[in-house]
mmCIF file of C-alpha atoms (C1' of nucleotides) in Angstrom:
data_model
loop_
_atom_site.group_PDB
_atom_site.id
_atom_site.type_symbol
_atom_site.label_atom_id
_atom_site.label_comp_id
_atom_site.label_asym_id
_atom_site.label_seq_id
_atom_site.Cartn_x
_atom_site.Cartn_y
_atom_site.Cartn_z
ATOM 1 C CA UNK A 22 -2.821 55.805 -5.492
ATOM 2 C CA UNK A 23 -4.448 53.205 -7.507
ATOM 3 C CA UNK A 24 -1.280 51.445 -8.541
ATOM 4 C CA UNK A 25 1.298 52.897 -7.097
ATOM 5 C CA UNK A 26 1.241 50.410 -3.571
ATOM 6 C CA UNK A 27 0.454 47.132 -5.417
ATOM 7 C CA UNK A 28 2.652 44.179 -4.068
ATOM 8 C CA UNK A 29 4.760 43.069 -6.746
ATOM 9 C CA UNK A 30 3.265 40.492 -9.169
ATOM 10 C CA UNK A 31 4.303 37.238 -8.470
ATOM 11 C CA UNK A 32 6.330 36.144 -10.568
ATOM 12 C CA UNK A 33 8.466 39.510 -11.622
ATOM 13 C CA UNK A 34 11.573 37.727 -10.133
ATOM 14 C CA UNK A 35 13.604 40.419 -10.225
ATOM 15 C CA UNK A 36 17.202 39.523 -9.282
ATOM 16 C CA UNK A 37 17.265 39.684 -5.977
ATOM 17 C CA UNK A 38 19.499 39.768 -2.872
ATOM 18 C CA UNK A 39 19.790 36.514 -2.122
ATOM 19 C CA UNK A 40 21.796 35.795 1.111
ATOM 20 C CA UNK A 41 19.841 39.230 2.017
ATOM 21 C CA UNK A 42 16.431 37.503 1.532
ATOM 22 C CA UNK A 43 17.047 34.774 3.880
ATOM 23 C CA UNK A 44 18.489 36.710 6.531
ATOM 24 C CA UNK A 45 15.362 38.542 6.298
ATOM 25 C CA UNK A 46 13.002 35.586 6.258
ATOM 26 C CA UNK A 47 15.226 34.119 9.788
ATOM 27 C CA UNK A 48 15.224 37.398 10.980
ATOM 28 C CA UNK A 49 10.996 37.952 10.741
ATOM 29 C CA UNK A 50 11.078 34.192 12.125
ATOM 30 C CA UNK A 51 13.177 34.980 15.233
ATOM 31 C CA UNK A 52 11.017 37.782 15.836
ATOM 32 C CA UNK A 53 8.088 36.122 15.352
ATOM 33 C CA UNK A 54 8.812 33.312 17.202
ATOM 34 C CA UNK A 55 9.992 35.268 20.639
ATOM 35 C CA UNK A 56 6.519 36.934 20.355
ATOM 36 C CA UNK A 57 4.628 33.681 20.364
ATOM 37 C CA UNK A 58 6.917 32.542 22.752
ATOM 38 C CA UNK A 59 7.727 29.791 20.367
ATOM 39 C CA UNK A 60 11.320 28.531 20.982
ATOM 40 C CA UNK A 61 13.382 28.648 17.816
ATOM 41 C CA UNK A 62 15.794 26.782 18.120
ATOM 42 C CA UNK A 63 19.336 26.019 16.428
ATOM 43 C CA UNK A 64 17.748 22.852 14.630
ATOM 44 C CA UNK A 65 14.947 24.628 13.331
ATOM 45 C CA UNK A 66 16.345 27.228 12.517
ATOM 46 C CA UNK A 67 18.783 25.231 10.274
ATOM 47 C CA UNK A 68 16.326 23.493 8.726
ATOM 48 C CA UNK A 69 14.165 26.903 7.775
ATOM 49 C CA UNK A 70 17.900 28.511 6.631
ATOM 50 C CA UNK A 71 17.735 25.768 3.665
ATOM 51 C CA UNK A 72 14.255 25.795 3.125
ATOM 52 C CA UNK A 73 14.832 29.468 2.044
ATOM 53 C CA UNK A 74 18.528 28.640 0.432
ATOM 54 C CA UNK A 75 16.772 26.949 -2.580
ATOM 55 C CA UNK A 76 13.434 29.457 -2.621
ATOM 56 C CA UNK A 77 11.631 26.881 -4.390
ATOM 57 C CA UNK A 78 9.724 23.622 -3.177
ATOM 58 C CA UNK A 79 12.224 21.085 -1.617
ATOM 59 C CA UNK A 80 11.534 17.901 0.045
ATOM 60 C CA UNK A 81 11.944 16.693 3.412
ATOM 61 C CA UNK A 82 14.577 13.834 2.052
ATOM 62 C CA UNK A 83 16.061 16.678 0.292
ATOM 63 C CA UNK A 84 16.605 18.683 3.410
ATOM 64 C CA UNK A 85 17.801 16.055 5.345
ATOM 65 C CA UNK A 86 20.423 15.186 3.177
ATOM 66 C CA UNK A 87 21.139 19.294 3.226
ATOM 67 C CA UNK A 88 20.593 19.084 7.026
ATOM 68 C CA UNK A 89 23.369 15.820 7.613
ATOM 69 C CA UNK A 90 26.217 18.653 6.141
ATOM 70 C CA UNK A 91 25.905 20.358 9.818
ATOM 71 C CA UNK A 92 24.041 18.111 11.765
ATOM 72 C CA UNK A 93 24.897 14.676 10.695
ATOM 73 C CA UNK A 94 23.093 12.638 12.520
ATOM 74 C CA UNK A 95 19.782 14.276 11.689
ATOM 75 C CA UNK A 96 17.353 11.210 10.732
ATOM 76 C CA UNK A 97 13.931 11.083 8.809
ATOM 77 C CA UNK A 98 12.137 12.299 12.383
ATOM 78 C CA UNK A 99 14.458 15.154 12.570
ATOM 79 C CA UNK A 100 13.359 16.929 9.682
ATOM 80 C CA UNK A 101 9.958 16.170 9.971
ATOM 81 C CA UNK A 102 9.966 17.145 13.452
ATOM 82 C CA UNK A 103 11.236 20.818 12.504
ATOM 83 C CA UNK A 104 8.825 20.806 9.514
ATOM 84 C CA UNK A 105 6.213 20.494 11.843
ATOM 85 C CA UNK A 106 6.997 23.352 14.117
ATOM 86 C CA UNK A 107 7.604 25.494 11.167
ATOM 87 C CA UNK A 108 4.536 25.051 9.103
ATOM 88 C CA UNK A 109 2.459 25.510 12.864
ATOM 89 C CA UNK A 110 3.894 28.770 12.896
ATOM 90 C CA UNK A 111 3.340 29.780 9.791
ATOM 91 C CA UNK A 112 6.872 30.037 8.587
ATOM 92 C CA UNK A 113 6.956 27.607 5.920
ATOM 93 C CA UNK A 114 4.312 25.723 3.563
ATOM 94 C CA UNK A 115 3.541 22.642 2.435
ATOM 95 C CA UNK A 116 2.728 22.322 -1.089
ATOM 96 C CA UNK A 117 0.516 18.825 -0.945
ATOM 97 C CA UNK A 118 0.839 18.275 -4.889
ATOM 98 C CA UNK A 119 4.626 18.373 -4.772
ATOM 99 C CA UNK A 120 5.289 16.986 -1.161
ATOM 100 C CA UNK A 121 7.464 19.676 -0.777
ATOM 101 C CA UNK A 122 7.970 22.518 1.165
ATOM 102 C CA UNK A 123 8.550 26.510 1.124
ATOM 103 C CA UNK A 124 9.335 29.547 3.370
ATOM 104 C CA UNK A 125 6.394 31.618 3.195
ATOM 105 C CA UNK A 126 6.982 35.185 2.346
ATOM 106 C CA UNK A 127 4.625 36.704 5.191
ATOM 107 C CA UNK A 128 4.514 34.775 8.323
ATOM 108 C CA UNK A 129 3.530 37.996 10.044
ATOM 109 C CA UNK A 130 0.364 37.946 8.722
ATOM 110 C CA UNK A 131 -2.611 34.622 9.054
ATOM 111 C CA UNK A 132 -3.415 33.230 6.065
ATOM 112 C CA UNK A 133 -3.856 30.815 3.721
ATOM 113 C CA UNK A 134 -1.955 28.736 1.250
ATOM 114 C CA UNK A 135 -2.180 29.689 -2.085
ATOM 115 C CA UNK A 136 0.519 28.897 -4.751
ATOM 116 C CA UNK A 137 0.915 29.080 -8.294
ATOM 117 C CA UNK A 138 3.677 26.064 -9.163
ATOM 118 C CA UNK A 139 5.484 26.289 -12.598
ATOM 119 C CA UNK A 140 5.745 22.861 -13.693
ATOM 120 C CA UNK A 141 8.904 23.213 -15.900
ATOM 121 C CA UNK A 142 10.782 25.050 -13.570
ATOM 122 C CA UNK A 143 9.355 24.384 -10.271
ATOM 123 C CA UNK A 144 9.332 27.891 -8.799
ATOM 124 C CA UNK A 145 6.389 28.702 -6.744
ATOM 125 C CA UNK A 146 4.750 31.627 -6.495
ATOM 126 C CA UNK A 147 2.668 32.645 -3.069
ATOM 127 C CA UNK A 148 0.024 34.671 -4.133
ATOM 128 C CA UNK A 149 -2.379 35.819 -1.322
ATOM 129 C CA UNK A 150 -5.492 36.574 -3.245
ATOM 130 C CA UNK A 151 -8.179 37.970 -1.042
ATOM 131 C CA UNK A 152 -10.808 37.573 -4.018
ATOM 132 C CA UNK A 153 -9.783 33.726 -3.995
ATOM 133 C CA UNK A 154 -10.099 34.010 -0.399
ATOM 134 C CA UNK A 155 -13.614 35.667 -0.011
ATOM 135 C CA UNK A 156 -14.902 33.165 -2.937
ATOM 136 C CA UNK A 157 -13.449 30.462 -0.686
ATOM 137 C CA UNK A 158 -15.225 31.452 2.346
ATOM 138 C CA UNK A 159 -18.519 32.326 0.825
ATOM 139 C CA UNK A 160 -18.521 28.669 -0.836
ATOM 140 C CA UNK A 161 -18.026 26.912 2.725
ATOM 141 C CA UNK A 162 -20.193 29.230 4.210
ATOM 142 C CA UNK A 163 -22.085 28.461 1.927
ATOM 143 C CA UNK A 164 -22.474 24.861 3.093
ATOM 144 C CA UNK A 165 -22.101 25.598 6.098
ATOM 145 C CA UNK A 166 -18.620 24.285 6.375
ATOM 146 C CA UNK A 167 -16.094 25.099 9.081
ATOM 147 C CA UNK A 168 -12.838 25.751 6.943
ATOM 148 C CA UNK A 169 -9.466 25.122 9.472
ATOM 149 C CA UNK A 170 -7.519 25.043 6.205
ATOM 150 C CA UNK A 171 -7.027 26.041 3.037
ATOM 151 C CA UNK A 172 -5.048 24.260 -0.022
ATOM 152 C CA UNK A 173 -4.785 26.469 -3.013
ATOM 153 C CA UNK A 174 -2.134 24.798 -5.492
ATOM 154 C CA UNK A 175 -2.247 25.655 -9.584
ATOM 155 C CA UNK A 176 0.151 24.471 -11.431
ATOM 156 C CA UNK A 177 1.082 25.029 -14.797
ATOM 157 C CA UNK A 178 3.691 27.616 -16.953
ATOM 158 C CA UNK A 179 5.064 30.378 -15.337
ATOM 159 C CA UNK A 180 5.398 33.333 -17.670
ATOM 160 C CA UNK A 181 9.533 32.532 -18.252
ATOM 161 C CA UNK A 182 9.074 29.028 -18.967
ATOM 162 C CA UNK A 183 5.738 29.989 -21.481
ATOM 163 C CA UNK A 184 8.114 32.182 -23.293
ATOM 164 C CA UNK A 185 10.964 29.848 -23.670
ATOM 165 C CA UNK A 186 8.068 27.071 -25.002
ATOM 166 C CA UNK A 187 6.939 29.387 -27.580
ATOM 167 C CA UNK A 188 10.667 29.822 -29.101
ATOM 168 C CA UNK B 16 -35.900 31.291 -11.167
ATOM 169 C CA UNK B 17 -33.219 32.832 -9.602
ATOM 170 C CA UNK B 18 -33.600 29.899 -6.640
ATOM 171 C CA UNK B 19 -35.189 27.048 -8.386
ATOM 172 C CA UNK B 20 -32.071 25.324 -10.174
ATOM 173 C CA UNK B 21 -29.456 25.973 -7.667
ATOM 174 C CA UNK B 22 -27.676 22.344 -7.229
ATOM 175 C CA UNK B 23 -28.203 20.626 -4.167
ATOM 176 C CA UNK B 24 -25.866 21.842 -1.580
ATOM 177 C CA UNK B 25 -22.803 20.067 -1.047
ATOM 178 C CA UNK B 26 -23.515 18.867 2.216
ATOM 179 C CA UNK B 27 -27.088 18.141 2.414
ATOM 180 C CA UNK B 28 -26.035 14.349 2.433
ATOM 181 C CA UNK B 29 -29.698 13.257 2.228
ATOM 182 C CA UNK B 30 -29.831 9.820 1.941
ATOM 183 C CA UNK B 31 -29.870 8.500 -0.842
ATOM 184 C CA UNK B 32 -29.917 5.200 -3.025
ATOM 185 C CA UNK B 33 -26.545 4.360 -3.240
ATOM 186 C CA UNK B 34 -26.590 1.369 -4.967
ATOM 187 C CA UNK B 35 -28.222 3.014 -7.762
ATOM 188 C CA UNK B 36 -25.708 6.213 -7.465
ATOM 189 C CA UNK B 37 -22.533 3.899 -8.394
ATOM 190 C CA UNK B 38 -24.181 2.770 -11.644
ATOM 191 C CA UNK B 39 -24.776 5.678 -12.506
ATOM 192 C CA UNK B 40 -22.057 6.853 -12.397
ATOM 193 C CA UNK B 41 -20.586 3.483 -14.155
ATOM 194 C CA UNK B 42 -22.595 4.284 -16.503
ATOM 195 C CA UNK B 43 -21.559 8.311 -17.040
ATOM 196 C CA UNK B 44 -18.246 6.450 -17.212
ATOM 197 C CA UNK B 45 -19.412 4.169 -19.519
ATOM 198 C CA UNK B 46 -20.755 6.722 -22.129
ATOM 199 C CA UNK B 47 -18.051 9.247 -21.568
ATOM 200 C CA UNK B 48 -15.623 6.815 -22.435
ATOM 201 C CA UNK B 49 -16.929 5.608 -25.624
ATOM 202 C CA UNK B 50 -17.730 9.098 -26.358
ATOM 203 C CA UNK B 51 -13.849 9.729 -26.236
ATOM 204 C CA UNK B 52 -12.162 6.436 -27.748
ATOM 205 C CA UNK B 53 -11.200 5.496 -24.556
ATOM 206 C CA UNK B 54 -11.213 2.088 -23.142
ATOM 207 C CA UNK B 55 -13.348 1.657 -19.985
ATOM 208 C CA UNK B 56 -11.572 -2.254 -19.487
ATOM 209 C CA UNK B 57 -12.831 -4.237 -17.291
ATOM 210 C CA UNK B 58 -10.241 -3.702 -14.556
ATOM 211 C CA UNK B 59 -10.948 0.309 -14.844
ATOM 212 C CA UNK B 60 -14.526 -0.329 -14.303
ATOM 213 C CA UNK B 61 -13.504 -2.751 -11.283
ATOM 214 C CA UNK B 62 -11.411 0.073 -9.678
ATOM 215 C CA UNK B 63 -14.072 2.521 -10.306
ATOM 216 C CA UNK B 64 -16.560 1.134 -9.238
ATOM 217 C CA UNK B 65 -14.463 0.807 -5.727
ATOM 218 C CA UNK B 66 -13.739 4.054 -6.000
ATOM 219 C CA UNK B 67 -17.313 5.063 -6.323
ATOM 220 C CA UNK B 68 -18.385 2.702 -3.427
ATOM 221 C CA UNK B 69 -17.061 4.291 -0.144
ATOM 222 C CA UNK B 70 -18.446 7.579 -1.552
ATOM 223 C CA UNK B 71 -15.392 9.507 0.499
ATOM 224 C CA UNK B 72 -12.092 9.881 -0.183
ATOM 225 C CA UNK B 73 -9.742 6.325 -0.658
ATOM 226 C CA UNK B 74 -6.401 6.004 -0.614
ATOM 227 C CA UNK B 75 -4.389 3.573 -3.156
ATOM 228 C CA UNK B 76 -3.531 0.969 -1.190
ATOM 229 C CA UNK B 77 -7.009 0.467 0.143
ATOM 230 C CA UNK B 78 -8.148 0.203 -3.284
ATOM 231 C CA UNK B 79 -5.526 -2.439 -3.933
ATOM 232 C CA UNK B 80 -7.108 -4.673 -0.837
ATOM 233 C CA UNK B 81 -10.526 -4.478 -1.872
ATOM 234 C CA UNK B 82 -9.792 -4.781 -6.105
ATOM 235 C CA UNK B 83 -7.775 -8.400 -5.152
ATOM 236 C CA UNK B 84 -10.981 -9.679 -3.845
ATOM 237 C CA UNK B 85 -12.143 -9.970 -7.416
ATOM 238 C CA UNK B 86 -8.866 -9.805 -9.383
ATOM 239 C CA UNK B 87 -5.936 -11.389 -7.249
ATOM 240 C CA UNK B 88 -3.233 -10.775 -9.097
ATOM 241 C CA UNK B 89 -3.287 -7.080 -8.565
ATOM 242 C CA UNK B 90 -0.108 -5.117 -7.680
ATOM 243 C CA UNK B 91 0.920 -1.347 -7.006
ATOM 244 C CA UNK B 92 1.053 -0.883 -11.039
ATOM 245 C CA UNK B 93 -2.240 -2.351 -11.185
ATOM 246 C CA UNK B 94 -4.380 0.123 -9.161
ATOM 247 C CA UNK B 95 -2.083 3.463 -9.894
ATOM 248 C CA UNK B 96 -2.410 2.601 -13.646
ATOM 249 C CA UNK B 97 -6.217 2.209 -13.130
ATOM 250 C CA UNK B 98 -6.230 5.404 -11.242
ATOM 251 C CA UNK B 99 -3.896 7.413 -13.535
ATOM 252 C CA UNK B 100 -6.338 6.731 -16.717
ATOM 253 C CA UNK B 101 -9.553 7.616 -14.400
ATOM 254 C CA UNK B 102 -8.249 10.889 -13.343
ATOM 255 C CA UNK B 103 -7.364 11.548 -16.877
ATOM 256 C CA UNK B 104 -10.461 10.791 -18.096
ATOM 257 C CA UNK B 105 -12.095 13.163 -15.155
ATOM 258 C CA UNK B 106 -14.094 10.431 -13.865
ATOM 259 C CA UNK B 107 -12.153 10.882 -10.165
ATOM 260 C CA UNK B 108 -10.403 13.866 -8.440
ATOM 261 C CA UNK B 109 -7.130 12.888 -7.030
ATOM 262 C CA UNK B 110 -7.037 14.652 -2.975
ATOM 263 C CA UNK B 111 -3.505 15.811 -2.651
ATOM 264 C CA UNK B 112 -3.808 16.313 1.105
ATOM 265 C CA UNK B 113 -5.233 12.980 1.677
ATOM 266 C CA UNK B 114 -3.183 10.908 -0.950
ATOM 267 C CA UNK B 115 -6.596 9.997 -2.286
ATOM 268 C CA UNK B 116 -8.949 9.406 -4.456
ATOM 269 C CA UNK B 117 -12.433 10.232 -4.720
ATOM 270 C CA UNK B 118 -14.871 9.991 -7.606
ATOM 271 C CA UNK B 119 -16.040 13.027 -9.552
ATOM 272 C CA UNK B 120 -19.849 14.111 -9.359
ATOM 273 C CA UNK B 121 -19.919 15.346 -12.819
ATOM 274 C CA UNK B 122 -17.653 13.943 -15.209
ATOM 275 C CA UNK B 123 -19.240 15.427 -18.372
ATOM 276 C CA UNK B 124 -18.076 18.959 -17.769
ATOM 277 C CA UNK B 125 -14.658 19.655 -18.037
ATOM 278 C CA UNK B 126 -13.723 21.068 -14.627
ATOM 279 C CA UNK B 127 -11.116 21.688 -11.833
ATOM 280 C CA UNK B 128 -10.860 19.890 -8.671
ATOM 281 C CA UNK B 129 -12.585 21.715 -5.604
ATOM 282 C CA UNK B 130 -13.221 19.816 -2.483
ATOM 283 C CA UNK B 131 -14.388 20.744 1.276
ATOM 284 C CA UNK B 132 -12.980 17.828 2.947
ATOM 285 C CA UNK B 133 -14.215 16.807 7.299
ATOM 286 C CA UNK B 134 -11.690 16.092 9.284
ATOM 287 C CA UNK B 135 -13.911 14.422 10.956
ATOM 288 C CA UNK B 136 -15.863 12.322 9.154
ATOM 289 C CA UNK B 137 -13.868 12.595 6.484
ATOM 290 C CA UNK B 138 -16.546 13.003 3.420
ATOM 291 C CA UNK B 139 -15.507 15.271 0.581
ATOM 292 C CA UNK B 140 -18.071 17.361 -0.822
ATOM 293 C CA UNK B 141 -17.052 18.293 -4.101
ATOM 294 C CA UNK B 142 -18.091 22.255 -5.092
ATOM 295 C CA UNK B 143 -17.105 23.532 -8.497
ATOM 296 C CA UNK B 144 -17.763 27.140 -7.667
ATOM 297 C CA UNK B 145 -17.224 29.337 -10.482
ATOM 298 C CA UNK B 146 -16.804 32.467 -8.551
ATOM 299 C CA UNK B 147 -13.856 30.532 -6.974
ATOM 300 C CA UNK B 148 -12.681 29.429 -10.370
ATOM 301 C CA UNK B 149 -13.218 32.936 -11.429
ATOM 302 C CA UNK B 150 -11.034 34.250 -8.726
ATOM 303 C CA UNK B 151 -8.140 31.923 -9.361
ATOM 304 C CA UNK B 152 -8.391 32.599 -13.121
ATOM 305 C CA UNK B 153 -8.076 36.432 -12.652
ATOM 306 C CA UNK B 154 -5.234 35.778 -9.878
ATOM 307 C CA UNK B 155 -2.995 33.910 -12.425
ATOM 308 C CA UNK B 156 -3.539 35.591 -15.584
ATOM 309 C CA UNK B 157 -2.812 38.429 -13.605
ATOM 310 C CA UNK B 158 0.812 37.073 -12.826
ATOM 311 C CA UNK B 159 0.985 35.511 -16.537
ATOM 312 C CA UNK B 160 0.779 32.162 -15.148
ATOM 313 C CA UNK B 161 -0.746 29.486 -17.352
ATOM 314 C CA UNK B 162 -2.857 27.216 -15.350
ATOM 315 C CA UNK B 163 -3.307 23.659 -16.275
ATOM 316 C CA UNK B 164 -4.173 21.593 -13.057
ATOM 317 C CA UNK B 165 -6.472 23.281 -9.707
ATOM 318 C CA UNK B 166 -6.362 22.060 -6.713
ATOM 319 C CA UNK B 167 -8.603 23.213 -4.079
ATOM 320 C CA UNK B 168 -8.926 21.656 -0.935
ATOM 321 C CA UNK B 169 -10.624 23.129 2.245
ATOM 322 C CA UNK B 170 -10.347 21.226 5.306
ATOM 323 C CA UNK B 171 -12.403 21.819 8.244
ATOM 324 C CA UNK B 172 -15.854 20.485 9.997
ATOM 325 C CA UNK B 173 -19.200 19.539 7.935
ATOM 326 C CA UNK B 174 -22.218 20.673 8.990
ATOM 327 C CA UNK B 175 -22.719 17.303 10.750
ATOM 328 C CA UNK B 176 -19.612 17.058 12.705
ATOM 329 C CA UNK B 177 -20.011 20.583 14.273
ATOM 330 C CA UNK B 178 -23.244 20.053 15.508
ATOM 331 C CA UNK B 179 -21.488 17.323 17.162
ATOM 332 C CA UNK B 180 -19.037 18.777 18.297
ATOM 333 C CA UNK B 181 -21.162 21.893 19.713
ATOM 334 C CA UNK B 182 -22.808 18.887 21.666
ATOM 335 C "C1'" DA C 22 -4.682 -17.066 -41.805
ATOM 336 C "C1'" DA C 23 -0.447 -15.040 -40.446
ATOM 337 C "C1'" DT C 24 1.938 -10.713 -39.201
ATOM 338 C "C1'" DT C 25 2.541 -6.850 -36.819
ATOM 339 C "C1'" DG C 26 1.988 -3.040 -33.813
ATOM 340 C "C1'" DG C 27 -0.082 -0.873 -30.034
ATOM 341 C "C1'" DC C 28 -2.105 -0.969 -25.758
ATOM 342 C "C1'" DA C 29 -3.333 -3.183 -21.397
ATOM 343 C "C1'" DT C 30 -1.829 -5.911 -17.835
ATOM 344 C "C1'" DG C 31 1.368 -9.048 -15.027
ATOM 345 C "C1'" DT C 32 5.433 -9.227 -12.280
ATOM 346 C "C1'" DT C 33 9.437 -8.080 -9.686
ATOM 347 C "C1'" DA C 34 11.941 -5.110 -7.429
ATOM 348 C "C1'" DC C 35 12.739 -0.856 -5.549
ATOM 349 C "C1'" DA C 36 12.361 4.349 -4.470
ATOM 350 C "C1'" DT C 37 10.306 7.882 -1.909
ATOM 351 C "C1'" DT C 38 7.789 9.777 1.757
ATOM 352 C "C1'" DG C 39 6.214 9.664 6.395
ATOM 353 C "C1'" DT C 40 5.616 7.697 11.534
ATOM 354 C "C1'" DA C 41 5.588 5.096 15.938
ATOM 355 C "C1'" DA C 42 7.731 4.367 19.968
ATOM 356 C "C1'" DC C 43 11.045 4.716 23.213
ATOM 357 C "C1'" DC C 44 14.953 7.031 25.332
ATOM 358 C "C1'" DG C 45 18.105 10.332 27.161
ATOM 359 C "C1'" DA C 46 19.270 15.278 27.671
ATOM 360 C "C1'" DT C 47 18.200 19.773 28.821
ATOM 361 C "C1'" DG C 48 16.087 23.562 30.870
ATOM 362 C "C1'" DC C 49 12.897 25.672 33.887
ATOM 363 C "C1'" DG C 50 9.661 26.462 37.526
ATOM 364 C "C1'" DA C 51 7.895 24.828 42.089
ATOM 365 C "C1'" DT D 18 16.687 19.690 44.122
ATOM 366 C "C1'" DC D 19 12.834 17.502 42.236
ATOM 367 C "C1'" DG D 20 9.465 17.063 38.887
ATOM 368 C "C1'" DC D 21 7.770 18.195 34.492
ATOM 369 C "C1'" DA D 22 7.650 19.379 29.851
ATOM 370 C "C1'" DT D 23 9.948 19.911 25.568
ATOM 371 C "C1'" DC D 24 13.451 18.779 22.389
ATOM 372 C "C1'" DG D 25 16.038 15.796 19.840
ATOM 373 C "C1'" DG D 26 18.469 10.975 18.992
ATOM 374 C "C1'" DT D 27 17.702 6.442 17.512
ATOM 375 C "C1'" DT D 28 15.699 2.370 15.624
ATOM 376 C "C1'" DA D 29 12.611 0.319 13.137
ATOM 377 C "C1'" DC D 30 8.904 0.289 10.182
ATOM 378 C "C1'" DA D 31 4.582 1.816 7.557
ATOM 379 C "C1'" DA D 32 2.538 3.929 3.634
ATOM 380 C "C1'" DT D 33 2.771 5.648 -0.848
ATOM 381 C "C1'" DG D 34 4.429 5.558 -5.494
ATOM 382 C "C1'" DT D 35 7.475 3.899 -9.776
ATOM 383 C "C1'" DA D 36 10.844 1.774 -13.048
ATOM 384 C "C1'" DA D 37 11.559 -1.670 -16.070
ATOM 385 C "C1'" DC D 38 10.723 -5.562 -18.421
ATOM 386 C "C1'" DA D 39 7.691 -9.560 -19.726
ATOM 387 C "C1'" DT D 40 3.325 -11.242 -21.368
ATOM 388 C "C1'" DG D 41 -1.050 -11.279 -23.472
ATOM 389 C "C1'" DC D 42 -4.535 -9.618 -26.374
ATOM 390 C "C1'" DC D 43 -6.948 -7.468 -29.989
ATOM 391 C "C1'" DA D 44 -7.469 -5.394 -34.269
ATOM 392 C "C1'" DA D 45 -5.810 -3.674 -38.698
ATOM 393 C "C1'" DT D 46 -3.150 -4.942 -42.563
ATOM 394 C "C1'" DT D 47 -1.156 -8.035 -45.862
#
DNA sequence: AATTGGCATGTTACATTGTAACCGATGCGA
DNA sequence: TCGCATCGGTTACAATGTAACATGCCAATT
């Protein structure tokens, strides 16, 4: 059992089902949302559809100009509005260092934001590291410090883009 | 001596000479620079010193304000050019969820950026925990993933500000 | 001393990112 | 049906960050 169950490595991006994966990600947010009996609605849920579309950081200006193809007369406020609501439920993150902004993989679940950010290509990778995590909280505890948020942003090579470098 | 050397902890804000902490720090600058070719200039100094003088974080455009005082001329380029060289230098930590700047306790080792950050008050205490740089080490290599830039921020209440807010 | 080349800075204009404030629409419970 | 809260539209603007080109300055070389 030692191996077998570990979550994938980050950044093993396997080919993956694409139109399947955001489905998924609206589908966990629907559900997630009725629970909280956070309201969902068609906007947002547009705007988290093509913050998944591109599975890699995007910014607001970005998605509103993705946004205007259905709703077109979706302004700055619009987006940011949505953004909002999103990242308050967990759904998305924002990646301070690249004012940008991703679906997170498991809104189910509190956490923290913690990314690994390949400069070359720009994927990001959510890694939820409990060892960060405890070495985080002991370090505020520490002082005592009252943590309400965590930023956790490395950048640097994926593995791909180290290869590719090297030849 | 398992106690004795610990650093001060990052929030035991005694007070102290301030006055005296900004030169020394010029002066760390001042060494560090010469030690590495580069060229402290007059208008670096100006903006570090600034920088340095607030003692919490300071956005950009506040620096701007205060530098014209003593240079007039100064412009966006101005300030963001003093500010790129300083971070590259180390001698100030960049706050990504602040757009800020704030500068670094301890310029002479080379070191990531780790900072517990009041919303409150809105003091950033810098920590450069190893166990935390440890951690995120471990987590990356583990994925493959070449770091080159940490960023670390932990927002929350200082000691300070929830004893206030307890009262 | 004059030349040249590199770096720092001045200057203008603009790009990008993010918000305030106010308004109407919609839905829902009292 | 009324009142209330939330959502989103709309306008205008604030805050943050850069591109691009011009100027000045110093220092090494000739």
């Amino acid at each position: 059992m030692r191996h077998a169950a570990k979550k994938a490595p980050p950044f093993k991006r396997t080919s993956h089902d694409h139109g399947h994966c955001v489905e998924d990600a609206l589908d966990r947010a629907e559900t997630l949302c009725d629970a909280q009996g956070a309201r969902l609605t068609d906007l947002r849920r547009a705007v988290l559809e093509l913050v998944w579309r591109g599975h890699e950081p995007i910014g607001a200006y970005a998605l509103l100009d993705a946004l205007r193809k259905t709703h077109p007369g979706a302004a700055p406020p619009t987006i940011y509005r949505a953004l909002e609501f999103l990242e308050a439920h967990g759904l998305i993150h924002r990646i301070e260092s690249l004012n940008a902004y991703i679906g997170c993989d498991h809104p189910e679940r509190p956490h923290v934001s913690q990314f690994l950010i390949c400069a070359k290509c720009s994927t990001a990778a959510e890694i939820d590291d409990p060892s960060v995590s405890r070495a985080l909280s002991k370090s505020a505890d520490g002082a005592g410090f009252a943590v309400t948020r965590q930023t956790v942003e490395l950048s640097g090579l994926c593995p791909t883009c180290q290869r590719e470098a090297r030849a």
